[in-house]
Amino acid sequence: MHSTTDHPGARAFAKADAARELGAQHDWTLTEARALYEAPITDLVFAAQALHRHYFDPNRLQLSTLLNVKTGGCPEDCAYCPQSAHHDTGVTATSLLPLPQVIEAASRARDAGATRFCMGAAWRAPRDRDVERVAELVAGVAALGMETCVTLGMLTGSQAASLKQAGLDYYNHNLDTSAAHYDAIISTRSYEDRLQTLRNVRDAGLKVCCGGIIGMGESLADRLGLLVELAGFPVHPESVPINLLVPVAGTPLASVPPLEPLHLVRTIAVARLLMPQSYVRLSAGRSRLSRAEQALCFLAGANSLFYGERLLTTANPALDEDQALFADLGLAAERANG
Ligand code: SAM
Ligand code: DTB
Ligand code: SF4
């Protein structure tokens, strides 16, 4: 009989399985991650699903709704991003949305079944007075009984502490890719800058949401390098968003050939095996996946997604389409606070 013991990934699978006794491990290597990724897909997805079931209810999804609270005009030059002022994408820059508009969007998201509300701002780094205003938004959304998440760019320790004080649950700040591939994607801030923000966020007692983007023309080593980096954090991010590049006209990555969705499935499965206790979010790029491809992502251990018609500047599946998908797959939304 064939099993995970018959191919070169056997030791890596055994290590992943040991998490049942040892909990999450932090010393994953690129060689081990590659052995998992390149295993027969049945072995890979089976192992990921088995470990997933050890830590999570396999039939529940965590639903987060995104709102862009400050759009465009960003001074960073992230090659994938439609909101960078360096790229001519037709996105119009706006100032921070007022509180009532944010509360209205959050209430709608809650009524539609989302348990977390994520607010994004196209900043390189907020000023202290920006943080004060975002803190008001966070407090307002938290008062609705929703979990809160914001992504504002680089953050100092004291800014992270102010947001925590306001009731913030999660801070999203992605590494985006491996350290080696990073310079091909962004030149205006360093990998170390990102790691420092993540340390500031963790030290303030916030939960960390950190992942990246695949399908940007990276090598397999880069794709896995990102996961190995995240799995090496002293505490794994509680939430790991895996975004499939949404190609936007006017960005330097607009014509990168689309990644075959099975690579997304394998990436999610490896993320699940390396970080078994983290929520793995099937993030941007869902609009171009079939229902069956999304089902395979859930089987591979994805248990969170963005729910709502828009991401930040691009489209996401419609609510009724997603509700029909969940019903057909027999999956239910995770309830608020667990
Ligand atoms: N400015 C802040 C920052 O960069 O940290 C927050 C907003 S930024 C848009 C949040 C994340 O969205 C990025 O780190 C990136 O991973 C993701 N993202 C942006 N554009 C994307 C695209 N075209 N396709 C997939 N993911 C994208
Ligand atoms: C994350 O990892 N993905 C989200 C969220 N964090 C902020 C953003 C996806 C953006 C996709 C492109 C857009 O809509 O502008
Ligand atoms: Fe700015 Fe964030 Fe877009 Fe980079 S990803 S250009 S920092 S909004």
Short mmCIF file of C-alpha atoms and ligand atoms in Angstrom, two decimals:
data_model
loop_
_atom_site.label_atom_id
_atom_site.label_comp_id
_atom_site.label_asym_id
_atom_site.label_seq_id
_atom_site.Cartn_x
_atom_site.Cartn_y
_atom_site.Cartn_z
CA MET A 1 0.00 0.00 0.00
CA HIS A 2 1.25 3.47 -0.83
CA SER A 3 1.41 6.00 1.95
CA THR A 4 3.32 9.05 3.07
CA THR A 5 6.12 6.73 4.18
CA ASP A 6 6.95 5.72 0.60
CA HIS A 7 8.42 8.94 -0.76
CA PRO A 8 11.26 11.31 0.14
CA GLY A 9 8.93 13.52 2.20
CA ALA A 10 8.47 10.77 4.82
CA ARG A 11 10.64 12.46 7.44
CA ALA A 12 9.07 15.86 6.84
CA PHE A 13 5.59 14.37 7.17
CA ALA A 14 6.62 12.61 10.39
CA LYS A 15 7.90 15.93 11.74
CA ALA A 16 4.63 17.67 10.87
CA ASP A 17 2.69 14.88 12.53
CA ALA A 18 4.74 15.25 15.70
CA ALA A 19 2.95 18.57 16.26
CA ARG A 20 0.13 16.52 17.82
CA GLU A 21 2.41 15.82 20.78
CA LEU A 22 4.85 18.71 20.61
CA GLY A 23 2.65 21.56 19.39
CA ALA A 24 3.83 23.97 16.70
CA GLN A 25 7.50 23.73 15.74
CA HIS A 26 9.73 26.62 14.74
CA ASP A 27 12.77 25.03 13.10
CA TRP A 28 11.43 24.13 9.66
CA THR A 29 13.92 24.11 6.78
CA LEU A 30 13.50 24.88 3.11
CA THR A 31 14.46 21.28 2.29
CA GLU A 32 11.69 19.93 4.52
CA ALA A 33 9.14 22.38 3.14
CA ARG A 34 10.09 21.43 -0.41
CA ALA A 35 9.76 17.71 0.37
CA LEU A 36 6.20 18.35 1.58
CA TYR A 37 5.30 20.60 -1.37
CA GLU A 38 6.59 18.10 -3.93
CA ALA A 39 4.93 15.03 -2.38
CA PRO A 40 2.06 13.33 -4.21
CA ILE A 41 -0.89 15.71 -3.78
CA THR A 42 -3.02 13.02 -2.13
CA ASP A 43 -0.40 12.50 0.60
CA LEU A 44 0.09 16.25 1.01
CA VAL A 45 -3.58 17.16 1.26
CA PHE A 46 -4.40 14.13 3.42
CA ALA A 47 -1.64 14.99 5.93
CA ALA A 48 -2.64 18.65 5.99
CA GLN A 49 -6.32 17.79 6.54
CA ALA A 50 -5.49 15.24 9.25
CA LEU A 51 -3.43 17.77 11.21
CA HIS A 52 -6.02 20.46 10.57
CA ARG A 53 -8.67 18.29 12.25
CA HIS A 54 -6.46 17.85 15.28
CA TYR A 55 -6.63 21.59 16.00
CA PHE A 56 -9.77 22.90 14.26
CA ASP A 57 -13.34 22.07 13.40
CA PRO A 58 -12.84 21.19 9.71
CA ASN A 59 -16.33 22.36 8.75
CA ARG A 60 -16.09 25.92 10.02
CA LEU A 61 -14.67 28.95 8.29
CA GLN A 62 -13.61 32.20 9.88
CA LEU A 63 -15.09 35.09 7.87
CA SER A 64 -13.41 38.51 7.71
CA THR A 65 -14.77 41.50 5.80
CA LEU A 66 -12.37 44.11 4.44
CA LEU A 67 -12.87 47.84 4.14
CA ASN A 68 -10.39 50.21 2.59
CA VAL A 69 -10.56 53.12 5.03
CA LYS A 70 -7.91 55.15 3.18
CA THR A 71 -7.41 54.49 -0.51
CA GLY A 72 -4.47 55.10 -2.85
CA GLY A 73 -1.67 57.64 -3.13
CA CYS A 74 0.73 55.39 -1.22
CA PRO A 75 4.42 56.39 -1.37
CA GLU A 76 5.65 52.77 -1.35
CA ASP A 77 6.44 51.09 -4.66
CA CYS A 78 5.09 47.54 -4.05
CA ALA A 79 5.04 46.09 -7.58
CA TYR A 80 1.73 44.27 -7.11
CA CYS A 81 -0.23 47.11 -5.58
CA PRO A 82 -2.85 49.23 -7.35
CA GLN A 83 -2.67 51.81 -4.53
CA SER A 84 0.98 52.77 -5.01
CA ALA A 85 1.47 56.35 -6.26
CA HIS A 86 4.30 54.95 -8.40
CA HIS A 87 1.85 53.11 -10.67
CA ASP A 88 -0.79 54.57 -12.94
CA THR A 89 -3.77 52.34 -12.16
CA GLY A 90 -6.66 54.79 -12.13
CA VAL A 91 -7.16 54.40 -8.36
CA THR A 92 -8.07 57.80 -6.87
CA ALA A 93 -6.49 58.74 -3.56
CA THR A 94 -8.92 59.54 -0.73
CA SER A 95 -8.55 60.62 2.89
CA LEU A 96 -9.52 58.52 5.90
CA LEU A 97 -13.23 57.56 5.95
CA PRO A 98 -15.35 59.12 8.71
CA LEU A 99 -16.47 56.98 11.66
CA PRO A 100 -20.21 56.70 10.76
CA GLN A 101 -19.41 55.32 7.31
CA VAL A 102 -17.08 52.72 8.80
CA ILE A 103 -19.61 51.70 11.46
CA GLU A 104 -22.28 51.32 8.83
CA ALA A 105 -20.06 49.04 6.71
CA ALA A 106 -19.06 47.01 9.77
CA SER A 107 -22.71 46.55 10.84
CA ARG A 108 -23.60 45.35 7.37
CA ALA A 109 -20.69 42.88 7.45
CA ARG A 110 -21.75 41.62 10.88
CA ASP A 111 -25.35 41.19 9.73
CA ALA A 112 -24.14 39.22 6.71
CA GLY A 113 -22.23 36.83 9.01
CA ALA A 114 -18.67 38.15 9.26
CA THR A 115 -17.05 37.96 12.69
CA ARG A 116 -13.99 40.08 11.96
CA PHE A 117 -13.77 43.51 10.34
CA CYS A 118 -10.43 44.40 8.73
CA MET A 119 -9.61 47.99 7.88
CA GLY A 120 -6.83 48.79 5.43
CA ALA A 121 -5.08 52.08 4.82
CA ALA A 122 -2.69 52.82 1.95
CA TRP A 123 0.01 54.35 4.11
CA ARG A 124 3.73 53.70 4.29
CA ALA A 125 3.45 54.35 8.03
CA PRO A 126 0.72 56.23 9.91
CA ARG A 127 1.44 59.44 11.83
CA ASP A 128 0.48 59.43 15.51
CA ARG A 129 -2.60 61.50 14.74
CA ASP A 130 -3.65 58.95 12.09
CA VAL A 131 -3.34 56.23 14.70
CA GLU A 132 -5.56 58.24 17.06
CA ARG A 133 -8.27 58.41 14.42
CA VAL A 134 -7.94 54.73 13.52
CA ALA A 135 -8.16 53.94 17.24
CA GLU A 136 -11.63 55.55 17.22
CA LEU A 137 -12.66 53.37 14.29
CA VAL A 138 -11.36 50.28 16.10
CA ALA A 139 -13.25 51.13 19.30
CA GLY A 140 -16.43 51.73 17.30
CA VAL A 141 -16.22 48.42 15.45
CA ALA A 142 -15.29 46.50 18.60
CA ALA A 143 -18.41 47.94 20.27
CA LEU A 144 -20.48 46.11 17.62
CA GLY A 145 -19.14 42.84 19.02
CA MET A 146 -16.83 42.15 16.08
CA GLU A 147 -13.18 41.23 16.14
CA THR A 148 -11.04 44.01 14.72
CA CYS A 149 -8.01 44.02 12.44
CA VAL A 150 -6.16 46.90 10.82
CA THR A 151 -3.34 47.15 8.31
CA LEU A 152 -1.72 50.58 8.21
CA GLY A 153 1.88 49.95 7.14
CA MET A 154 4.90 50.24 9.43
CA LEU A 155 4.07 50.75 13.10
CA THR A 156 6.13 51.86 16.11
CA GLY A 157 5.87 50.13 19.48
CA SER A 158 3.91 52.98 21.03
CA GLN A 159 1.48 53.14 18.09
CA ALA A 160 0.88 49.39 18.44
CA ALA A 161 0.25 49.89 22.16
CA SER A 162 -2.30 52.68 21.46
CA LEU A 163 -4.21 50.43 19.07
CA LYS A 164 -4.19 47.59 21.59
CA GLN A 165 -5.52 50.01 24.18
CA ALA A 166 -8.38 50.94 21.80
CA GLY A 167 -9.42 47.28 21.65
CA LEU A 168 -7.65 46.12 18.48
CA ASP A 169 -7.39 42.33 18.17
CA TYR A 170 -5.19 41.76 15.07
CA TYR A 171 -2.62 43.72 13.08
CA ASN A 172 -2.06 42.65 9.47
CA HIS A 173 1.40 43.23 8.03
CA ASN A 174 2.57 40.85 5.33
CA LEU A 175 6.10 39.75 4.51
CA ASP A 176 4.70 39.20 1.00
CA THR A 177 7.51 36.93 -0.25
CA SER A 178 10.89 35.47 0.73
CA ALA A 179 13.74 37.72 1.89
CA ALA A 180 15.58 36.79 -1.32
CA HIS A 181 12.77 37.82 -3.67
CA TYR A 182 11.69 40.88 -1.69
CA ASP A 183 13.93 43.41 -3.47
CA ALA A 184 12.45 42.46 -6.84
CA ILE A 185 9.03 43.51 -5.51
CA ILE A 186 9.58 46.52 -3.20
CA SER A 187 12.45 48.99 -3.00
CA THR A 188 11.07 51.63 -0.63
CA ARG A 189 11.26 49.61 2.59
CA SER A 190 13.22 46.57 3.68
CA TYR A 191 12.37 43.09 4.85
CA GLU A 192 13.94 44.03 8.18
CA ASP A 193 11.55 47.03 8.44
CA ARG A 194 8.66 44.61 8.11
CA LEU A 195 10.08 42.21 10.67
CA GLN A 196 10.57 45.12 13.10
CA THR A 197 6.91 46.18 12.74
CA LEU A 198 5.85 42.59 13.37
CA ARG A 199 7.97 42.48 16.55
CA ASN A 200 6.43 45.79 17.70
CA VAL A 201 2.95 44.40 17.11
CA ARG A 202 3.68 41.17 18.98
CA ASP A 203 5.32 43.01 21.87
CA ALA A 204 2.21 45.18 22.26
CA GLY A 205 0.17 42.01 22.87
CA LEU A 206 -1.71 42.16 19.56
CA LYS A 207 -2.44 39.07 17.50
CA VAL A 208 -0.42 38.89 14.30
CA CYS A 209 -1.87 38.43 10.82
CA CYS A 210 1.02 37.89 8.43
CA GLY A 211 1.36 36.12 5.12
CA GLY A 212 2.10 36.96 1.54
CA ILE A 213 1.30 36.75 -2.13
CA ILE A 214 1.99 33.93 -4.55
CA GLY A 215 1.92 34.11 -8.34
CA MET A 216 4.22 37.13 -8.59
CA GLY A 217 6.74 35.23 -10.73
CA GLU A 218 8.60 33.94 -7.65
CA SER A 219 10.48 30.64 -7.66
CA LEU A 220 9.28 27.68 -5.61
CA ALA A 221 12.15 28.37 -3.19
CA ASP A 222 10.80 31.91 -2.69
CA ARG A 223 7.26 30.70 -2.13
CA LEU A 224 8.46 28.21 0.46
CA GLY A 225 11.01 30.67 1.87
CA LEU A 226 8.11 32.88 2.94
CA LEU A 227 6.42 30.01 4.80
CA VAL A 228 9.67 28.89 6.45
CA GLU A 229 10.28 32.48 7.58
CA LEU A 230 6.80 32.72 9.13
CA ALA A 231 7.12 29.29 10.74
CA GLY A 232 10.43 30.43 12.28
CA PHE A 233 8.78 33.24 14.28
CA PRO A 234 8.99 32.60 18.07
CA VAL A 235 5.17 32.62 18.05
CA HIS A 236 3.47 31.73 14.76
CA PRO A 237 1.13 34.39 13.36
CA GLU A 238 -2.39 33.56 14.54
CA SER A 239 -3.58 34.31 11.00
CA VAL A 240 -1.67 33.58 7.78
CA PRO A 241 -3.21 35.12 4.64
CA ILE A 242 -2.18 33.46 1.39
CA ASN A 243 -3.03 35.88 -1.42
CA LEU A 244 -3.02 34.86 -5.05
CA LEU A 245 -1.81 37.86 -7.02
CA VAL A 246 -4.69 39.91 -8.42
CA PRO A 247 -3.09 41.37 -11.53
CA VAL A 248 -4.02 45.03 -11.92
CA ALA A 249 -3.44 47.01 -15.14
CA GLY A 250 -0.81 49.69 -14.64
CA THR A 251 1.16 47.76 -11.98
CA PRO A 252 4.52 46.22 -12.96
CA LEU A 253 3.08 42.74 -12.31
CA ALA A 254 0.00 43.25 -14.50
CA SER A 255 1.07 40.67 -17.07
CA VAL A 256 2.72 37.99 -14.95
CA PRO A 257 1.25 34.67 -16.19
CA PRO A 258 -1.41 33.38 -13.77
CA LEU A 259 -0.30 30.67 -11.36
CA GLU A 260 -1.85 27.23 -11.77
CA PRO A 261 -4.30 26.91 -8.81
CA LEU A 262 -2.82 23.58 -7.71
CA HIS A 263 0.22 25.58 -6.57
CA LEU A 264 -2.10 27.52 -4.29
CA VAL A 265 -3.46 24.25 -2.91
CA ARG A 266 0.06 22.96 -2.24
CA THR A 267 1.11 26.27 -0.66
CA ILE A 268 -1.89 26.20 1.68
CA ALA A 269 -1.22 22.58 2.63
CA VAL A 270 2.42 23.32 3.47
CA ALA A 271 1.36 26.39 5.49
CA ARG A 272 -1.07 24.17 7.43
CA LEU A 273 1.63 21.55 8.13
CA LEU A 274 4.26 24.11 9.20
CA MET A 275 1.86 26.24 11.28
CA PRO A 276 -0.81 23.78 12.44
CA GLN A 277 -2.42 26.05 15.03
CA SER A 278 -2.75 29.14 12.79
CA TYR A 279 -5.75 30.15 10.76
CA VAL A 280 -4.71 29.93 7.10
CA ARG A 281 -6.67 32.42 5.02
CA LEU A 282 -7.55 31.81 1.39
CA SER A 283 -7.26 35.52 0.66
CA ALA A 284 -7.11 37.64 -2.50
CA GLY A 285 -7.60 35.88 -5.83
CA ARG A 286 -10.69 33.81 -4.96
CA SER A 287 -12.67 35.37 -7.81
CA ARG A 288 -10.61 33.49 -10.31
CA LEU A 289 -10.92 30.10 -8.59
CA SER A 290 -13.65 27.60 -9.37
CA ARG A 291 -15.81 26.22 -6.57
CA ALA A 292 -13.94 22.92 -6.80
CA GLU A 293 -10.59 24.67 -6.52
CA GLN A 294 -11.78 26.53 -3.43
CA ALA A 295 -13.05 23.25 -1.95
CA LEU A 296 -9.60 21.76 -2.48
CA CYS A 297 -8.06 24.74 -0.65
CA PHE A 298 -10.36 24.06 2.34
CA LEU A 299 -9.41 20.38 2.21
CA ALA A 300 -5.75 21.46 2.25
CA GLY A 301 -6.33 23.34 5.51
CA ALA A 302 -7.52 26.84 4.61
CA ASN A 303 -10.10 27.85 7.25
CA SER A 304 -10.55 31.56 6.83
CA LEU A 305 -11.44 33.90 4.00
CA PHE A 306 -12.40 37.41 2.97
CA TYR A 307 -16.15 37.64 2.78
CA GLY A 308 -17.72 40.63 1.06
CA GLU A 309 -18.01 41.98 -2.44
CA ARG A 310 -14.79 43.95 -2.37
CA LEU A 311 -11.26 43.40 -1.19
CA LEU A 312 -9.51 46.80 -1.05
CA THR A 313 -9.71 48.09 -4.64
CA THR A 314 -10.63 44.87 -6.49
CA ALA A 315 -13.60 42.52 -6.57
CA ASN A 316 -14.22 39.47 -4.37
CA PRO A 317 -17.03 36.90 -4.88
CA ALA A 318 -20.57 38.19 -4.20
CA LEU A 319 -22.13 37.35 -0.83
CA ASP A 320 -24.90 35.19 -2.30
CA GLU A 321 -22.35 33.28 -4.38
CA ASP A 322 -20.28 32.56 -1.26
CA GLN A 323 -23.33 31.66 0.81
CA ALA A 324 -24.37 29.15 -1.87
CA LEU A 325 -20.83 27.76 -1.96
CA PHE A 326 -20.72 27.26 1.82
CA ALA A 327 -24.15 25.62 1.80
CA ASP A 328 -23.21 23.28 -1.05
CA LEU A 329 -19.93 22.34 0.65
CA GLY A 330 -21.64 21.90 4.03
CA LEU A 331 -19.38 24.49 5.67
CA ALA A 332 -20.58 26.93 8.30
CA ALA A 333 -19.28 30.28 9.47
CA GLU A 334 -17.38 30.30 12.70
CA ARG A 335 -19.40 32.01 15.43
CA ALA A 336 -18.26 35.29 16.97
CA ASN A 337 -15.58 34.77 19.63
CA GLY A 338 -14.84 31.20 18.78
N1 SAM B 1 -0.24 49.72 3.22
C1 SAM B 1 -0.32 48.65 4.14
C2 SAM B 1 0.77 47.62 3.94
O1 SAM B 1 1.27 47.45 2.85
O2 SAM B 1 1.12 46.97 4.92
C3 SAM B 1 -1.67 47.97 4.17
C4 SAM B 1 -2.45 47.72 2.91
S1 SAM B 1 -1.70 46.59 1.73
C5 SAM B 1 -2.74 46.81 0.36
C6 SAM B 1 -2.06 44.98 2.41
C7 SAM B 1 -1.61 43.76 1.63
O3 SAM B 1 -2.47 43.55 0.52
C8 SAM B 1 -0.23 43.75 1.01
O4 SAM B 1 0.78 43.47 1.94
C9 SAM B 1 -0.36 42.62 0.00
O5 SAM B 1 0.02 41.39 0.57
C10 SAM B 1 -1.85 42.62 -0.34
N2 SAM B 1 -2.07 43.01 -1.74
C11 SAM B 1 -2.03 44.26 -2.25
N3 SAM B 1 -2.25 44.26 -3.56
C12 SAM B 1 -2.46 42.98 -3.93
C13 SAM B 1 -2.73 42.33 -5.17
N4 SAM B 1 -2.81 43.00 -6.31
N5 SAM B 1 -2.89 40.99 -5.17
C14 SAM B 1 -2.80 40.29 -4.01
N6 SAM B 1 -2.53 40.85 -2.81
C15 SAM B 1 -2.35 42.17 -2.76
C1 DTB B 2 -4.16 40.59 2.90
O1 DTB B 2 -3.27 39.73 3.10
N1 DTB B 2 -4.88 40.68 1.78
C2 DTB B 2 -5.80 41.79 1.85
C3 DTB B 2 -5.58 42.30 3.29
N2 DTB B 2 -4.49 41.54 3.75
C4 DTB B 2 -5.47 43.73 3.58
C5 DTB B 2 -5.69 42.75 0.74
C6 DTB B 2 -5.84 42.15 -0.64
C7 DTB B 2 -5.79 43.25 -1.64
C8 DTB B 2 -6.03 42.78 -3.05
C9 DTB B 2 -5.94 43.90 -4.04
C10 DTB B 2 -6.93 45.00 -3.85
O2 DTB B 2 -8.15 44.75 -3.72
O3 DTB B 2 -6.51 46.18 -3.88
FE1 SF4 B 3 1.25 51.04 -0.12
FE2 SF4 B 3 0.53 48.82 1.16
FE3 SF4 B 3 0.10 49.10 -1.49
FE4 SF4 B 3 2.59 48.78 -0.62
S1 SF4 B 3 0.91 47.29 -0.41
S2 SF4 B 3 1.89 50.30 -2.12
S3 SF4 B 3 2.51 49.88 1.32
S4 SF4 B 3 -0.84 50.28 0.13
#
